[in-house]
Amino acid sequence: MISPLAYVDPEAKLGKNVTVLPFAYIEKNVEIGDDCVIMSYASILQGTKMGKGNKVHQNAVLGAEPQDFHYTGEESSLIIGDNNDIRENVVISRATFAGNATKIGNGNYLMDKVHLCHDVQINNNCVVGIGTTIAGECTLDDCVILSGNVTLHQYCHIGSWTLIQSGCRISKDVPPYVIMSGNPVAYHGVNAVVLSQHHNTSERILRHIANAYRLIYQGNFSVQDAVQKIIDQVPMSEEIENIVNFVKNSERGIVK
């Protein structure tokens, strides 16, 4: 159902069973998949491609021009997957350069006043809390939780199943399975409750993850030495391998 009070450019492509409520605004070069709901006063701007089952709430702006001095009007993209819930006043910018895209995966929940800047990459099943700002070219792996008013500096990489508590300012990479809190931000333990309840992580694996991070954050070793000690001392599993690979491949370095 498309309200006659909404503006939908004739060149926009809308799938089956799409609902567009009064005063929504949809530009040309926009694709919206089946069963999406675009609520009143939401704006879907050119370069945005959206999958199925997404819900976009009032005053959200998707595909905004990037707030980047390198942007000179290129036809860049915002690509959104399926079954995302994008709440009121969210702003998501498309990429800075032609051929690049800001990308949002599937099943994410973006709360009120979230701002995702140019070239951000968010994988699947993440929760981004009220008022959180994610600067350009940051990456969130699967199942990340960012609480309210978190700020990510550009180029940060946040590992999977990580919880970052309210108000944290992040300027380094955050490895998987941890809780970060405070300002300056610091390691606050393993995200054990979420891992056990939603990832079916066993108590044995949780102990191994805790031992790995004890070597990194409490062992008084360099990061490189801590990684080698993890390889030598902690039984290898998919989770431990993910930690080792993340830390070894971090370009910005991990939060101390």
PDB file of C-alpha atoms in Angstrom:
ATOM      1  CA  MET A   1       0.000   0.000   0.000  1.00  0.00           C
ATOM      2  CA  ILE A   2       1.474   3.320  -1.085  1.00  0.00           C
ATOM      3  CA  SER A   3      -0.180   6.402   0.321  1.00  0.00           C
ATOM      4  CA  PRO A   4      -1.067   9.091  -2.224  1.00  0.00           C
ATOM      5  CA  LEU A   5       0.405  11.557   0.267  1.00  0.00           C
ATOM      6  CA  ALA A   6       3.870   9.979  -0.024  1.00  0.00           C
ATOM      7  CA  TYR A   7       6.379  10.966  -2.699  1.00  0.00           C
ATOM      8  CA  VAL A   8       7.741   7.994  -4.652  1.00  0.00           C
ATOM      9  CA  ASP A   9       9.864   8.787  -7.702  1.00  0.00           C
ATOM     10  CA  PRO A  10       8.592   6.955 -10.807  1.00  0.00           C
ATOM     11  CA  GLU A  11      12.074   5.452 -11.294  1.00  0.00           C
ATOM     12  CA  ALA A  12      12.192   3.890  -7.813  1.00  0.00           C
ATOM     13  CA  LYS A  13      11.740   0.099  -7.752  1.00  0.00           C
ATOM     14  CA  LEU A  14       9.446  -1.268  -5.055  1.00  0.00           C
ATOM     15  CA  GLY A  15       8.833  -4.971  -4.460  1.00  0.00           C
ATOM     16  CA  LYS A  16       5.650  -6.775  -3.515  1.00  0.00           C
ATOM     17  CA  ASN A  17       3.572  -5.844  -0.478  1.00  0.00           C
ATOM     18  CA  VAL A  18       5.599  -2.712   0.315  1.00  0.00           C
ATOM     19  CA  THR A  19       3.876  -0.207   2.610  1.00  0.00           C
ATOM     20  CA  VAL A  20       4.704   3.491   2.217  1.00  0.00           C
ATOM     21  CA  LEU A  21       2.878   5.722   4.687  1.00  0.00           C
ATOM     22  CA  PRO A  22       1.916   9.404   4.219  1.00  0.00           C
ATOM     23  CA  PHE A  23       4.715  11.952   3.790  1.00  0.00           C
ATOM     24  CA  ALA A  24       7.462   9.396   3.233  1.00  0.00           C
ATOM     25  CA  TYR A  25       9.968  10.448   0.555  1.00  0.00           C
ATOM     26  CA  ILE A  26      11.601   8.002  -1.886  1.00  0.00           C
ATOM     27  CA  GLU A  27      13.987   9.221  -4.593  1.00  0.00           C
ATOM     28  CA  LYS A  28      15.019   7.728  -7.923  1.00  0.00           C
ATOM     29  CA  ASN A  29      17.672   5.007  -8.085  1.00  0.00           C
ATOM     30  CA  VAL A  30      16.192   3.374  -4.984  1.00  0.00           C
ATOM     31  CA  GLU A  31      15.301  -0.321  -4.685  1.00  0.00           C
ATOM     32  CA  ILE A  32      13.063  -1.584  -1.863  1.00  0.00           C
ATOM     33  CA  GLY A  33      12.425  -5.314  -1.472  1.00  0.00           C
ATOM     34  CA  ASP A  34       9.237  -7.179  -0.671  1.00  0.00           C
ATOM     35  CA  ASP A  35       7.311  -6.670   2.575  1.00  0.00           C
ATOM     36  CA  CYS A  36       9.136  -3.529   3.678  1.00  0.00           C
ATOM     37  CA  VAL A  37       7.402  -0.776   5.660  1.00  0.00           C
ATOM     38  CA  ILE A  38       8.428   2.855   5.156  1.00  0.00           C
ATOM     39  CA  MET A  39       6.801   5.005   7.804  1.00  0.00           C
ATOM     40  CA  SER A  40       5.785   8.652   7.682  1.00  0.00           C
ATOM     41  CA  TYR A  41       8.505  11.268   7.147  1.00  0.00           C
ATOM     42  CA  ALA A  42      11.182   8.654   6.436  1.00  0.00           C
ATOM     43  CA  SER A  43      13.474   9.542   3.524  1.00  0.00           C
ATOM     44  CA  ILE A  44      15.027   6.907   1.258  1.00  0.00           C
ATOM     45  CA  LEU A  45      17.542   8.692  -0.942  1.00  0.00           C
ATOM     46  CA  GLN A  46      19.160   7.766  -4.227  1.00  0.00           C
ATOM     47  CA  GLY A  47      21.721   4.998  -4.197  1.00  0.00           C
ATOM     48  CA  THR A  48      19.885   2.976  -1.537  1.00  0.00           C
ATOM     49  CA  LYS A  49      19.135  -0.707  -2.165  1.00  0.00           C
ATOM     50  CA  MET A  50      17.130  -2.518   0.467  1.00  0.00           C
ATOM     51  CA  GLY A  51      16.224  -6.199   0.816  1.00  0.00           C
ATOM     52  CA  LYS A  52      13.071  -7.800   2.208  1.00  0.00           C
ATOM     53  CA  GLY A  53      11.146  -7.297   5.427  1.00  0.00           C
ATOM     54  CA  ASN A  54      12.791  -4.080   6.607  1.00  0.00           C
ATOM     55  CA  LYS A  55      10.959  -1.511   8.718  1.00  0.00           C
ATOM     56  CA  VAL A  56      12.052   2.136   8.520  1.00  0.00           C
ATOM     57  CA  HIS A  57      10.558   4.402  11.166  1.00  0.00           C
ATOM     58  CA  GLN A  58       9.676   8.096  11.231  1.00  0.00           C
ATOM     59  CA  ASN A  59      12.306  10.685  10.288  1.00  0.00           C
ATOM     60  CA  ALA A  60      14.974   8.141   9.397  1.00  0.00           C
ATOM     61  CA  VAL A  61      17.218   9.190   6.499  1.00  0.00           C
ATOM     62  CA  LEU A  62      18.788   6.389   4.470  1.00  0.00           C
ATOM     63  CA  GLY A  63      21.363   7.073   1.778  1.00  0.00           C
ATOM     64  CA  ALA A  64      22.307  10.564   2.957  1.00  0.00           C
ATOM     65  CA  GLU A  65      25.248  12.233   1.261  1.00  0.00           C
ATOM     66  CA  PRO A  66      28.440  11.382   3.185  1.00  0.00           C
ATOM     67  CA  GLN A  67      29.738  13.989   5.592  1.00  0.00           C
ATOM     68  CA  ASP A  68      33.225  13.670   4.173  1.00  0.00           C
ATOM     69  CA  PHE A  69      35.295  16.413   2.539  1.00  0.00           C
ATOM     70  CA  HIS A  70      36.486  13.867  -0.042  1.00  0.00           C
ATOM     71  CA  TYR A  71      32.941  13.484  -1.362  1.00  0.00           C
ATOM     72  CA  THR A  72      32.384  15.352  -4.630  1.00  0.00           C
ATOM     73  CA  GLY A  73      28.976  14.063  -5.705  1.00  0.00           C
ATOM     74  CA  GLU A  74      29.808  10.532  -6.858  1.00  0.00           C
ATOM     75  CA  GLU A  75      27.009   7.995  -7.314  1.00  0.00           C
ATOM     76  CA  SER A  76      27.867   5.780  -4.377  1.00  0.00           C
ATOM     77  CA  SER A  77      25.608   3.284  -2.611  1.00  0.00           C
ATOM     78  CA  LEU A  78      23.947   2.164   0.590  1.00  0.00           C
ATOM     79  CA  ILE A  79      23.108  -1.559   0.589  1.00  0.00           C
ATOM     80  CA  ILE A  80      20.782  -2.936   3.278  1.00  0.00           C
ATOM     81  CA  GLY A  81      19.922  -6.615   3.700  1.00  0.00           C
ATOM     82  CA  ASP A  82      16.759  -8.236   5.086  1.00  0.00           C
ATOM     83  CA  ASN A  83      14.665  -7.908   8.252  1.00  0.00           C
ATOM     84  CA  ASN A  84      16.339  -4.864   9.751  1.00  0.00           C
ATOM     85  CA  ASP A  85      14.486  -2.572  12.153  1.00  0.00           C
ATOM     86  CA  ILE A  86      15.645   1.027  11.662  1.00  0.00           C
ATOM     87  CA  ARG A  87      14.130   3.254  14.299  1.00  0.00           C
ATOM     88  CA  GLU A  88      13.271   6.950  14.468  1.00  0.00           C
ATOM     89  CA  ASN A  89      15.795   9.626  13.447  1.00  0.00           C
ATOM     90  CA  VAL A  90      18.456   7.174  12.272  1.00  0.00           C
ATOM     91  CA  VAL A  91      20.800   8.621   9.632  1.00  0.00           C
ATOM     92  CA  ILE A  92      22.841   6.318   7.387  1.00  0.00           C
ATOM     93  CA  SER A  93      25.193   7.823   4.833  1.00  0.00           C
ATOM     94  CA  ARG A  94      26.137   6.137   1.611  1.00  0.00           C
ATOM     95  CA  ALA A  95      29.796   5.611   0.638  1.00  0.00           C
ATOM     96  CA  THR A  96      32.138   8.432  -0.304  1.00  0.00           C
ATOM     97  CA  PHE A  97      33.380   7.171  -3.678  1.00  0.00           C
ATOM     98  CA  ALA A  98      31.641   5.724  -6.728  1.00  0.00           C
ATOM     99  CA  GLY A  99      31.650   1.926  -6.733  1.00  0.00           C
ATOM    100  CA  ASN A 100      31.799   1.709  -2.932  1.00  0.00           C
ATOM    101  CA  ALA A 101      28.939   1.075  -0.527  1.00  0.00           C
ATOM    102  CA  THR A 102      27.926   1.455   3.077  1.00  0.00           C
ATOM    103  CA  LYS A 103      26.578  -2.025   3.909  1.00  0.00           C
ATOM    104  CA  ILE A 104      24.104  -3.234   6.537  1.00  0.00           C
ATOM    105  CA  GLY A 105      23.478  -6.982   6.762  1.00  0.00           C
ATOM    106  CA  ASN A 106      20.431  -8.861   8.063  1.00  0.00           C
ATOM    107  CA  GLY A 107      18.457  -8.760  11.290  1.00  0.00           C
ATOM    108  CA  ASN A 108      20.006  -5.641  12.781  1.00  0.00           C
ATOM    109  CA  TYR A 109      18.259  -3.297  15.209  1.00  0.00           C
ATOM    110  CA  LEU A 110      19.293   0.343  14.970  1.00  0.00           C
ATOM    111  CA  MET A 111      17.755   2.457  17.732  1.00  0.00           C
ATOM    112  CA  ASP A 112      16.720   6.103  17.858  1.00  0.00           C
ATOM    113  CA  LYS A 113      19.258   8.754  16.721  1.00  0.00           C
ATOM    114  CA  VAL A 114      21.904   6.282  15.543  1.00  0.00           C
ATOM    115  CA  HIS A 115      24.257   7.777  12.944  1.00  0.00           C
ATOM    116  CA  LEU A 116      26.195   5.504  10.607  1.00  0.00           C
ATOM    117  CA  CYS A 117      28.739   7.443   8.572  1.00  0.00           C
ATOM    118  CA  HIS A 118      30.117   6.715   5.112  1.00  0.00           C
ATOM    119  CA  ASP A 119      31.443   3.246   4.208  1.00  0.00           C
ATOM    120  CA  VAL A 120      30.423   1.636   7.506  1.00  0.00           C
ATOM    121  CA  GLN A 121      30.061  -2.150   7.310  1.00  0.00           C
ATOM    122  CA  ILE A 122      27.668  -3.868   9.741  1.00  0.00           C
ATOM    123  CA  ASN A 123      27.215  -7.628   9.495  1.00  0.00           C
ATOM    124  CA  ASN A 124      24.217  -9.498  10.949  1.00  0.00           C
ATOM    125  CA  ASN A 125      22.115  -9.443  14.133  1.00  0.00           C
ATOM    126  CA  CYS A 126      23.751  -6.404  15.718  1.00  0.00           C
ATOM    127  CA  VAL A 127      22.088  -4.007  18.154  1.00  0.00           C
ATOM    128  CA  VAL A 128      23.141  -0.354  18.003  1.00  0.00           C
ATOM    129  CA  GLY A 129      21.852   1.649  20.956  1.00  0.00           C
ATOM    130  CA  ILE A 130      20.241   5.077  21.197  1.00  0.00           C
ATOM    131  CA  GLY A 131      22.411   7.997  20.141  1.00  0.00           C
ATOM    132  CA  THR A 132      25.378   5.897  19.039  1.00  0.00           C
ATOM    133  CA  THR A 133      27.666   7.339  16.349  1.00  0.00           C
ATOM    134  CA  ILE A 134      29.770   5.098  14.129  1.00  0.00           C
ATOM    135  CA  ALA A 135      32.362   7.025  12.131  1.00  0.00           C
ATOM    136  CA  GLY A 136      33.414   6.320   8.570  1.00  0.00           C
ATOM    137  CA  GLU A 137      34.774   2.935   7.482  1.00  0.00           C
ATOM    138  CA  CYS A 138      34.155   1.135  10.768  1.00  0.00           C
ATOM    139  CA  THR A 139      33.258  -2.565  10.707  1.00  0.00           C
ATOM    140  CA  LEU A 140      30.968  -4.476  13.078  1.00  0.00           C
ATOM    141  CA  ASP A 141      31.097  -8.260  12.924  1.00  0.00           C
ATOM    142  CA  ASP A 142      28.057 -10.440  13.736  1.00  0.00           C
ATOM    143  CA  CYS A 143      26.062 -10.075  16.959  1.00  0.00           C
ATOM    144  CA  VAL A 144      27.737  -6.945  18.312  1.00  0.00           C
ATOM    145  CA  ILE A 145      25.869  -4.920  20.954  1.00  0.00           C
ATOM    146  CA  LEU A 146      26.652  -1.225  21.261  1.00  0.00           C
ATOM    147  CA  SER A 147      24.808   0.386  24.165  1.00  0.00           C
ATOM    148  CA  GLY A 148      23.562   3.976  24.152  1.00  0.00           C
ATOM    149  CA  ASN A 149      25.754   6.921  23.167  1.00  0.00           C
ATOM    150  CA  VAL A 150      28.755   4.853  22.133  1.00  0.00           C
ATOM    151  CA  THR A 151      31.180   6.631  19.788  1.00  0.00           C
ATOM    152  CA  LEU A 152      33.399   4.723  17.366  1.00  0.00           C
ATOM    153  CA  HIS A 153      36.367   6.500  15.794  1.00  0.00           C
ATOM    154  CA  GLN A 154      36.843   5.930  12.054  1.00  0.00           C
ATOM    155  CA  TYR A 155      38.359   2.633  10.855  1.00  0.00           C
ATOM    156  CA  CYS A 156      37.565   0.736  14.074  1.00  0.00           C
ATOM    157  CA  HIS A 157      36.808  -2.985  13.818  1.00  0.00           C
ATOM    158  CA  ILE A 158      34.526  -4.534  16.458  1.00  0.00           C
ATOM    159  CA  GLY A 159      34.674  -8.311  16.823  1.00  0.00           C
ATOM    160  CA  SER A 160      31.676 -10.624  16.985  1.00  0.00           C
ATOM    161  CA  TRP A 161      29.631 -11.174  20.167  1.00  0.00           C
ATOM    162  CA  THR A 162      31.120  -8.082  21.796  1.00  0.00           C
ATOM    163  CA  LEU A 163      29.255  -5.805  24.221  1.00  0.00           C
ATOM    164  CA  ILE A 164      30.342  -2.168  24.499  1.00  0.00           C
ATOM    165  CA  GLN A 165      28.646  -0.431  27.402  1.00  0.00           C
ATOM    166  CA  SER A 166      26.989   2.993  27.372  1.00  0.00           C
ATOM    167  CA  GLY A 167      29.006   6.115  26.728  1.00  0.00           C
ATOM    168  CA  CYS A 168      32.237   4.417  25.678  1.00  0.00           C
ATOM    169  CA  ARG A 169      34.527   6.144  23.185  1.00  0.00           C
ATOM    170  CA  ILE A 170      36.381   3.621  21.043  1.00  0.00           C
ATOM    171  CA  SER A 171      39.448   4.526  19.001  1.00  0.00           C
ATOM    172  CA  LYS A 172      41.043   1.066  18.625  1.00  0.00           C
ATOM    173  CA  ASP A 173      39.827  -2.345  17.511  1.00  0.00           C
ATOM    174  CA  VAL A 174      37.807  -4.446  19.978  1.00  0.00           C
ATOM    175  CA  PRO A 175      38.381  -8.218  19.786  1.00  0.00           C
ATOM    176  CA  PRO A 176      35.507 -10.743  19.868  1.00  0.00           C
ATOM    177  CA  TYR A 177      33.554 -12.063  22.881  1.00  0.00           C
ATOM    178  CA  VAL A 178      34.430  -9.275  25.336  1.00  0.00           C
ATOM    179  CA  ILE A 179      32.734  -6.557  27.374  1.00  0.00           C
ATOM    180  CA  MET A 180      34.234  -3.076  27.191  1.00  0.00           C
ATOM    181  CA  SER A 181      33.295  -0.270  29.573  1.00  0.00           C
ATOM    182  CA  GLY A 182      34.443   3.047  31.020  1.00  0.00           C
ATOM    183  CA  ASN A 183      36.288   6.119  29.765  1.00  0.00           C
ATOM    184  CA  PRO A 184      39.041   5.585  28.973  1.00  0.00           C
ATOM    185  CA  VAL A 185      37.575   2.335  27.733  1.00  0.00           C
ATOM    186  CA  ALA A 186      38.966  -0.884  29.192  1.00  0.00           C
ATOM    187  CA  TYR A 187      38.441  -4.652  29.078  1.00  0.00           C
ATOM    188  CA  HIS A 188      35.736  -5.647  31.557  1.00  0.00           C
ATOM    189  CA  GLY A 189      35.553  -9.405  31.083  1.00  0.00           C
ATOM    190  CA  VAL A 190      34.079 -11.988  28.731  1.00  0.00           C
ATOM    191  CA  ASN A 191      30.547 -11.520  27.397  1.00  0.00           C
ATOM    192  CA  ALA A 192      29.667 -14.824  29.047  1.00  0.00           C
ATOM    193  CA  VAL A 193      25.921 -14.417  29.649  1.00  0.00           C
ATOM    194  CA  VAL A 194      25.145 -13.532  26.035  1.00  0.00           C
ATOM    195  CA  LEU A 195      27.488 -16.216  24.689  1.00  0.00           C
ATOM    196  CA  SER A 196      25.979 -18.968  26.844  1.00  0.00           C
ATOM    197  CA  GLN A 197      22.357 -17.969  26.288  1.00  0.00           C
ATOM    198  CA  HIS A 198      22.421 -17.025  22.603  1.00  0.00           C
ATOM    199  CA  HIS A 199      25.498 -18.733  21.156  1.00  0.00           C
ATOM    200  CA  ASN A 200      25.298 -21.973  23.189  1.00  0.00           C
ATOM    201  CA  THR A 201      28.912 -21.561  24.219  1.00  0.00           C
ATOM    202  CA  SER A 202      29.944 -24.228  26.727  1.00  0.00           C
ATOM    203  CA  GLU A 203      31.436 -23.474  30.135  1.00  0.00           C
ATOM    204  CA  ARG A 204      34.682 -25.100  28.988  1.00  0.00           C
ATOM    205  CA  ILE A 205      35.004 -22.764  25.969  1.00  0.00           C
ATOM    206  CA  LEU A 206      34.098 -19.761  28.120  1.00  0.00           C
ATOM    207  CA  ARG A 207      36.952 -20.655  30.482  1.00  0.00           C
ATOM    208  CA  HIS A 208      39.333 -20.917  27.524  1.00  0.00           C
ATOM    209  CA  ILE A 209      38.204 -17.497  26.208  1.00  0.00           C
ATOM    210  CA  ALA A 210      38.712 -15.998  29.671  1.00  0.00           C
ATOM    211  CA  ASN A 211      42.189 -17.539  29.887  1.00  0.00           C
ATOM    212  CA  ALA A 212      43.093 -16.107  26.475  1.00  0.00           C
ATOM    213  CA  TYR A 213      42.066 -12.600  27.499  1.00  0.00           C
ATOM    214  CA  ARG A 214      43.772 -12.968  30.862  1.00  0.00           C
ATOM    215  CA  LEU A 215      47.019 -13.396  28.940  1.00  0.00           C
ATOM    216  CA  ILE A 216      46.284 -10.380  26.732  1.00  0.00           C
ATOM    217  CA  TYR A 217      44.967  -7.939  29.319  1.00  0.00           C
ATOM    218  CA  GLN A 218      46.357  -9.110  32.647  1.00  0.00           C
ATOM    219  CA  GLY A 219      49.532 -11.014  31.803  1.00  0.00           C
ATOM    220  CA  ASN A 220      51.938  -8.071  31.567  1.00  0.00           C
ATOM    221  CA  PHE A 221      53.054  -9.277  28.126  1.00  0.00           C
ATOM    222  CA  SER A 222      53.275  -7.485  24.817  1.00  0.00           C
ATOM    223  CA  VAL A 223      50.305  -8.233  22.568  1.00  0.00           C
ATOM    224  CA  GLN A 224      52.520 -10.308  20.285  1.00  0.00           C
ATOM    225  CA  ASP A 225      53.853 -12.375  23.184  1.00  0.00           C
ATOM    226  CA  ALA A 226      50.352 -12.815  24.592  1.00  0.00           C
ATOM    227  CA  VAL A 227      49.118 -14.168  21.253  1.00  0.00           C
ATOM    228  CA  GLN A 228      51.964 -16.687  21.150  1.00  0.00           C
ATOM    229  CA  LYS A 229      51.231 -17.778  24.714  1.00  0.00           C
ATOM    230  CA  ILE A 230      47.560 -18.284  23.764  1.00  0.00           C
ATOM    231  CA  ILE A 231      48.632 -20.504  20.883  1.00  0.00           C
ATOM    232  CA  ASP A 232      50.984 -22.448  23.180  1.00  0.00           C
ATOM    233  CA  GLN A 233      48.829 -22.708  26.311  1.00  0.00           C
ATOM    234  CA  VAL A 234      45.105 -22.456  25.487  1.00  0.00           C
ATOM    235  CA  PRO A 235      43.334 -25.414  23.809  1.00  0.00           C
ATOM    236  CA  MET A 236      42.484 -24.406  20.257  1.00  0.00           C
ATOM    237  CA  SER A 237      38.847 -24.036  19.204  1.00  0.00           C
ATOM    238  CA  GLU A 238      36.949 -21.925  16.703  1.00  0.00           C
ATOM    239  CA  GLU A 239      36.553 -19.181  19.302  1.00  0.00           C
ATOM    240  CA  ILE A 240      40.237 -19.134  20.301  1.00  0.00           C
ATOM    241  CA  GLU A 241      41.265 -19.165  16.645  1.00  0.00           C
ATOM    242  CA  ASN A 242      38.959 -16.167  16.042  1.00  0.00           C
ATOM    243  CA  ILE A 243      40.634 -14.271  18.904  1.00  0.00           C
ATOM    244  CA  VAL A 244      44.138 -15.042  17.678  1.00  0.00           C
ATOM    245  CA  ASN A 245      43.359 -14.108  14.072  1.00  0.00           C
ATOM    246  CA  PHE A 246      41.574 -10.910  15.068  1.00  0.00           C
ATOM    247  CA  VAL A 247      44.423  -9.672  17.238  1.00  0.00           C
ATOM    248  CA  LYS A 248      47.117 -10.644  14.736  1.00  0.00           C
ATOM    249  CA  ASN A 249      45.282  -8.931  11.851  1.00  0.00           C
ATOM    250  CA  SER A 250      44.254  -5.752  13.690  1.00  0.00           C
ATOM    251  CA  GLU A 251      45.498  -2.750  11.756  1.00  0.00           C
ATOM    252  CA  ARG A 252      44.769  -0.134  14.434  1.00  0.00           C
ATOM    253  CA  GLY A 253      45.751  -2.324  17.367  1.00  0.00           C
ATOM    254  CA  ILE A 254      43.294  -3.487  20.009  1.00  0.00           C
ATOM    255  CA  VAL A 255      41.947  -1.523  22.971  1.00  0.00           C
ATOM    256  CA  LYS A 256      44.551  -1.768  25.714  1.00  0.00           C
TER     257      LYS A 256
END
